[in-house]
């Protein structure tokens, strides 16, 4: 698992094209430091645990070991076994226990090592936690966060049961909020917002991004849930993307600028509830839309985004919405097959050319 | 030491409330006035009441699809419960939950979850919170014998055991899971044996004997409060009605059911208590009259309560 | 549970507007009998069990009791305990055991009482069965069928944990096929095709439809997987729907005909793999599309259908695609709240007016 | 009765194959030639070999994320395995599976599933099929001690028990689940006790002693074949390497690991067999040379094999 992490690191840096300066968010001047996505998540956990004694961590090997990707490393030493709790391999009950603790006033932050394993916990996540508030007529709320690494990136090679992007499973269930940050800045701000939110929040972490760096303010801040973030504003075409795909979109924008194509990039950093207004506004402005998601194509997130464009901007469309997605396949192990299973920046560039040429 | 008259009378009152409530609810269901489904707790009254009388108001129970009785045993208001079953705005869940999700948080509930086994980890998590905060409260998940074959049960028992959490696992063996007899889905005859896999005590009691259940529960609760960890309490009872009101019961004989009716907990309690002279028939008759009135009033209250306003349909989805 | 069934029956007949004659499929002349959707499913099970000794049934209370909705009633008496097997309450392992049996040459047909409980089995369904063939480089196949009742219909009142429509959870996972029949004819033909298919097939049964009647041929037939079925052909507007919603669409078409609006109804009876060609052909023909699904709106099936229209028929669209869906809410118990949680025929009629008026 | 020289030599050969294979694979991984991850089986060789030598070719094993050893023990070809780990078209899974999903169906596998516990119900289902068809084959799911806390384990044990299926549950207690020591996640010290919850026999053996494992497995397999149902076999061994090759191991001391190295199964086997004069050093040395060559050849074969053709990317998604 940390092997996958190591790949991410090496490959992350071996891909100079995907450089941190593609996205700058920390307000100029304000004191900030450069953190990786992984460090930013850890910083959010630490600060929220310091701020609120009700916050505690629950998950497999999150103690000394620091979890599958080292995200919680050092927190066990800092907060001890009552705030950072190692569990047995019991995903459904980890989430269920988190719900029970939340029902009596705690604010658990749980980790499932890979989103792929959350199939074991779907009942507690979607059928219990998401519905408890409504089923009880508002007698209770379930304030928890479930952190789950997901997705891949060229050359991860951890095959079919450790590589999926499953945001749609959760985004389709009312009562849940679903977040997928693309940058260290967003990761920290969104996680703080998620921990302070009174609803069950699915916090997805794109594995390949763990090693990505960015400036993160020292000051306490939150990135509000429920909003898309325009990472780049442009006049000619809108790229709607989330997670790692936002970086591909930004890189594509950079590649396309010299051709005189001015790209706007809308980051769906909260997958659900979906900020339809921002997507609609951008689509009406540019009239051309490309959707990019790492998840499998069919019944994936791009469908909902496309319907949103249809509902919000139909009369403004100058070309059909085009999508770039993961292939409809379980992720194969071998490099030579895995490569084609996920979108690449080149695919995004090509899709933009396609909508511009329409 | 012997139990006080007051306590014994309250046990009888709550058992009778359950019996009358279930009878009324099933009746309303058969007459089409209750939508969905009703899973009667008749035959298990002594189990829920014996356990809940050993709890404090701030101890929490996790219920199932069959939790009218658990709520009433914990002290819930039968009028607000009947209103919930009829889907009225005055119900505990403002009509959002209905029979299967009825949960009175004001009297100590963690919710009633209709996915078998799913309530168990909630109780484990509540117990974990109690322990982390140094509270002496106890969490009590109720499960049927069918529910012990779910992964949730195993995971929850193990977690509570290794962290020695203040949890009392109550396994109500009413002998059937819908149409399936316990002997067809569990090989061990004594279900309390299952506690051994987790290194915690397993206790088995006559689930028709409210005093026996209370006594065993009180011990386990004391153990949990003092930080010694969880206990598995198996109450041997029987589901005297169909799985749901009006269920055909093609899988068991009338004789079998009749035989168990001879042992039903209310009649037995009255017989034993009056025979021993611990309680008088007059005392119990008074409660009979009182409860009959209470349930009739609950039905009236429910029927006269308004349905939830459609304008509130989007409330309570998010906090 | 059978209480829900009883409601379906009574309400089914109490809704005269939804009459069997809205859809006729059995070839005229050929010997046929009128069966309910439930009886048609049972007939398919019986005939396939007679045809192939490798076919057997696995599920909770499917023996004498006949399952939650009585679908397997009489089969235990006919085929005995080695072909109709009652299981403990262990959903994940029921599916996993089915997979294991399928790997060694059996063709299990499993039942999970309500699709809502399948959250407990997502790991075995989506992470194991769906991926085994690819992960093993084609060394094996997993020929099973998983039957799951889903959905609601006015006045079912079984609340948040017994009323969901979850086809998207499965349709998003490559390796699975997902079927949702709307009529007795399709239910029988699709189930036979599913049982004979060499892949894991999710067979969803709309609960409210169990009591619906239709003519079913006596002769052996299959309805091929992977195809949409044009239930009504029309010139002015296309309604894409599945399950119970197909009936609302047909009824809407009948209501709209006198107004001179000629509706085409495309039944997405195989949700996945999606027959994009048929949807595209119809959309190009009519230029106006209404999507109807019982599932929750956000990230539900309508998104993928909308994207398909975008990809297949953008230039032909004379109005934006409009959708009618379930509300984004856990299903509440009370009649007064439940009513609005699901689409009604009137909503479909209104949506058609909307696209026609554009 | 004493085991034949031939059998003993084959046991040594397979254990050594595993040791050498894992050493070579870990080495390739550290040098970046294997992508993803590698979970070495070193320290558990006697467990897998002892069990699999007691099986027929058409008996089936269900593997885990750590199943290189299980496959080799069952007789898989090390060249096709190494090719799979390097993601080559000549691998058992044509490069689609890699280390975590390596499964040689030709020598009797049900697959290797990397979601802990998920292989158990598959074996139960295969056992069910064997029973329904009146076959005398046996299904054998391997699980680590960490895996016994999954719902799958409980559900699978119960199903196999109530239907008395021909299943041998092998619980390999290598003392760690990633960084978590068994004592922190399971309260009972003797894991074979867990069989009692299901009314089936639980047997515990020294997992470093291949003959002891073989003998216990053979008995359980005979029992299963004769229709007497499942057995839980706990093999007490140790994970001598990190959870995955190169894993930092911050959670345990070098001393602890060193102490266990003294007991590792291959040296022990050689010592005991030569001391007792059952096998000669020369016989074992010959196997050492043979296996060293075999594994070197396997690495060569793998390195020289082609990667899967991208044109085949959409194959094997549907049958
Ligand atoms: C996970 C799950 N599977 C199936 C069902 C359908 N179901 C409802 S109650 C029940 C039987 C439960 O038996 P038991 O645990 O003994 O409780 P009892 O009904 O006897 O109170 C079943 C199978 C369910 N609600 N949840
Ligand atoms: C359900 C699930 N949770 C977590 C993981 C991550 N993980 C991989 S191996 C492992 C430890 C397994 O321990 P054990 O069962 O003892 O097997 P061992 O690794 O010791 O062979 C974990 C937690 C997983 N693969 N599946
Ligand atoms: Mg029961
Ligand atoms: Mg282990």
mmCIF file of N, CA, C and O in Angstrom, chain B residues 256-286:
data_model
loop_
_atom_site.group_PDB
_atom_site.id
_atom_site.type_symbol
_atom_site.label_atom_id
_atom_site.label_comp_id
_atom_site.label_asym_id
_atom_site.label_seq_id
_atom_site.Cartn_x
_atom_site.Cartn_y
_atom_site.Cartn_z
ATOM 1 N N UNK B 256 -47.545 -26.203 18.058
ATOM 2 C CA UNK B 256 -46.302 -25.638 18.588
ATOM 3 C C UNK B 256 -46.589 -24.276 19.212
ATOM 4 O O UNK B 256 -46.199 -24.001 20.350
ATOM 5 N N UNK B 257 -47.327 -23.461 18.481
ATOM 6 C CA UNK B 257 -47.622 -22.111 18.976
ATOM 7 C C UNK B 257 -48.471 -22.176 20.233
ATOM 8 O O UNK B 257 -48.192 -21.505 21.234
ATOM 9 N N UNK B 258 -49.485 -23.047 20.200
ATOM 10 C CA UNK B 258 -50.361 -23.176 21.372
ATOM 11 C C UNK B 258 -49.566 -23.564 22.611
ATOM 12 O O UNK B 258 -49.751 -23.015 23.693
ATOM 13 N N UNK B 259 -48.665 -24.521 22.436
ATOM 14 C CA UNK B 259 -47.863 -24.985 23.573
ATOM 15 C C UNK B 259 -47.111 -23.812 24.212
ATOM 16 O O UNK B 259 -47.055 -23.670 25.439
ATOM 17 N N UNK B 260 -46.582 -22.952 23.367
ATOM 18 C CA UNK B 260 -45.842 -21.803 23.902
ATOM 19 C C UNK B 260 -46.770 -20.781 24.556
ATOM 20 O O UNK B 260 -46.388 -20.096 25.503
ATOM 21 N N UNK B 261 -48.005 -20.701 24.020
ATOM 22 C CA UNK B 261 -48.943 -19.754 24.648
ATOM 23 C C UNK B 261 -49.149 -20.101 26.124
ATOM 24 O O UNK B 261 -49.379 -19.233 26.961
ATOM 25 N N UNK B 262 -49.039 -21.397 26.440
ATOM 26 C CA UNK B 262 -49.210 -21.802 27.846
ATOM 27 C C UNK B 262 -48.162 -21.131 28.728
ATOM 28 O O UNK B 262 -48.363 -20.948 29.920
ATOM 29 N N UNK B 263 -47.029 -20.772 28.111
ATOM 30 C CA UNK B 263 -45.915 -20.246 28.922
ATOM 31 C C UNK B 263 -45.774 -18.726 28.841
ATOM 32 O O UNK B 263 -44.815 -18.153 29.341
ATOM 33 N N UNK B 264 -46.741 -18.077 28.187
ATOM 34 C CA UNK B 264 -46.558 -16.640 27.908
ATOM 35 C C UNK B 264 -46.331 -15.859 29.217
ATOM 36 O O UNK B 264 -46.880 -16.205 30.251
ATOM 37 N N UNK B 265 -45.516 -14.836 29.144
ATOM 38 C CA UNK B 265 -44.983 -14.193 30.356
ATOM 39 C C UNK B 265 -45.983 -13.475 31.249
ATOM 40 O O UNK B 265 -45.809 -13.474 32.468
ATOM 41 N N UNK B 266 -47.045 -12.900 30.707
ATOM 42 C CA UNK B 266 -47.946 -12.130 31.577
ATOM 43 C C UNK B 266 -48.746 -13.024 32.506
ATOM 44 O O UNK B 266 -48.797 -12.816 33.724
ATOM 45 N N UNK B 267 -49.372 -14.058 31.927
ATOM 46 C CA UNK B 267 -50.153 -14.977 32.751
ATOM 47 C C UNK B 267 -49.264 -15.625 33.799
ATOM 48 O O UNK B 267 -49.616 -15.712 34.981
ATOM 49 N N UNK B 268 -48.080 -16.003 33.365
ATOM 50 C CA UNK B 268 -47.150 -16.647 34.290
ATOM 51 C C UNK B 268 -46.803 -15.716 35.454
ATOM 52 O O UNK B 268 -46.828 -16.119 36.621
ATOM 53 N N UNK B 269 -46.536 -14.469 35.136
ATOM 54 C CA UNK B 269 -46.176 -13.489 36.164
ATOM 55 C C UNK B 269 -47.308 -13.364 37.176
ATOM 56 O O UNK B 269 -47.119 -13.464 38.385
ATOM 57 N N UNK B 270 -48.528 -13.224 36.636
ATOM 58 C CA UNK B 270 -49.687 -13.074 37.523
ATOM 59 C C UNK B 270 -49.835 -14.314 38.410
ATOM 60 O O UNK B 270 -49.957 -14.202 39.628
ATOM 61 N N UNK B 271 -49.762 -15.476 37.796
ATOM 62 C CA UNK B 271 -49.899 -16.718 38.572
ATOM 63 C C UNK B 271 -48.868 -16.785 39.697
ATOM 64 O O UNK B 271 -49.189 -16.921 40.868
ATOM 65 N N UNK B 272 -47.591 -16.605 39.314
ATOM 66 C CA UNK B 272 -46.526 -16.760 40.306
ATOM 67 C C UNK B 272 -46.607 -15.709 41.410
ATOM 68 O O UNK B 272 -46.468 -16.011 42.594
ATOM 69 N N UNK B 273 -46.837 -14.482 41.016
ATOM 70 C CA UNK B 273 -46.830 -13.401 42.005
ATOM 71 C C UNK B 273 -48.005 -13.508 42.980
ATOM 72 O O UNK B 273 -47.846 -13.277 44.172
ATOM 73 N N UNK B 274 -49.148 -13.887 42.424
ATOM 74 C CA UNK B 274 -50.306 -13.989 43.321
ATOM 75 C C UNK B 274 -50.181 -15.240 44.185
ATOM 76 O O UNK B 274 -50.449 -15.218 45.388
ATOM 77 N N UNK B 275 -49.735 -16.343 43.580
ATOM 78 C CA UNK B 275 -49.572 -17.590 44.337
ATOM 79 C C UNK B 275 -48.618 -17.365 45.518
ATOM 80 O O UNK B 275 -48.883 -17.769 46.645
ATOM 81 N N UNK B 276 -47.520 -16.660 45.241
ATOM 82 C CA UNK B 276 -46.530 -16.423 46.298
ATOM 83 C C UNK B 276 -46.994 -15.318 47.253
ATOM 84 O O UNK B 276 -46.345 -15.024 48.250
ATOM 85 N N UNK B 277 -48.097 -14.681 46.869
ATOM 86 C CA UNK B 277 -48.602 -13.609 47.720
ATOM 87 C C UNK B 277 -47.761 -12.343 47.643
ATOM 88 O O UNK B 277 -47.915 -11.430 48.446
ATOM 89 N N UNK B 278 -46.874 -12.289 46.685
ATOM 90 C CA UNK B 278 -46.029 -11.100 46.546
ATOM 91 C C UNK B 278 -46.849 -9.915 46.054
ATOM 92 O O UNK B 278 -46.689 -8.781 46.493
ATOM 93 N N UNK B 279 -47.760 -10.195 45.132
ATOM 94 C CA UNK B 279 -48.662 -9.161 44.618
ATOM 95 C C UNK B 279 -50.086 -9.699 44.699
ATOM 96 O O UNK B 279 -50.307 -10.901 44.641
ATOM 97 N N UNK B 280 -51.044 -8.789 44.816
ATOM 98 C CA UNK B 280 -52.438 -9.228 44.900
ATOM 99 C C UNK B 280 -53.105 -9.109 43.534
ATOM 100 O O UNK B 280 -52.717 -8.273 42.710
ATOM 101 N N UNK B 281 -54.103 -9.949 43.301
ATOM 102 C CA UNK B 281 -54.849 -9.890 42.041
ATOM 103 C C UNK B 281 -55.415 -8.486 41.853
ATOM 104 O O UNK B 281 -55.423 -7.937 40.751
ATOM 105 N N UNK B 282 -55.841 -7.880 42.954
ATOM 106 C CA UNK B 282 -56.438 -6.538 42.862
ATOM 107 C C UNK B 282 -55.436 -5.540 42.311
ATOM 108 O O UNK B 282 -55.752 -4.738 41.424
ATOM 109 N N UNK B 283 -54.199 -5.625 42.797
ATOM 110 C CA UNK B 283 -53.159 -4.706 42.301
ATOM 111 C C UNK B 283 -52.994 -4.861 40.785
ATOM 112 O O UNK B 283 -52.921 -3.887 40.045
ATOM 113 N N UNK B 284 -52.967 -6.116 40.353
ATOM 114 C CA UNK B 284 -52.740 -6.369 38.930
ATOM 115 C C UNK B 284 -53.978 -5.984 38.118
ATOM 116 O O UNK B 284 -53.867 -5.398 37.044
ATOM 117 N N UNK B 285 -55.155 -6.257 38.659
ATOM 118 C CA UNK B 285 -56.389 -5.885 37.956
ATOM 119 C C UNK B 285 -56.421 -4.375 37.729
ATOM 120 O O UNK B 285 -56.819 -3.893 36.664
ATOM 121 N N UNK B 286 -55.981 -3.643 38.728
ATOM 122 C CA UNK B 286 -55.980 -2.181 38.613
ATOM 123 C C UNK B 286 -55.112 -1.751 37.431
ATOM 124 O O UNK B 286 -55.494 -0.900 36.626
#
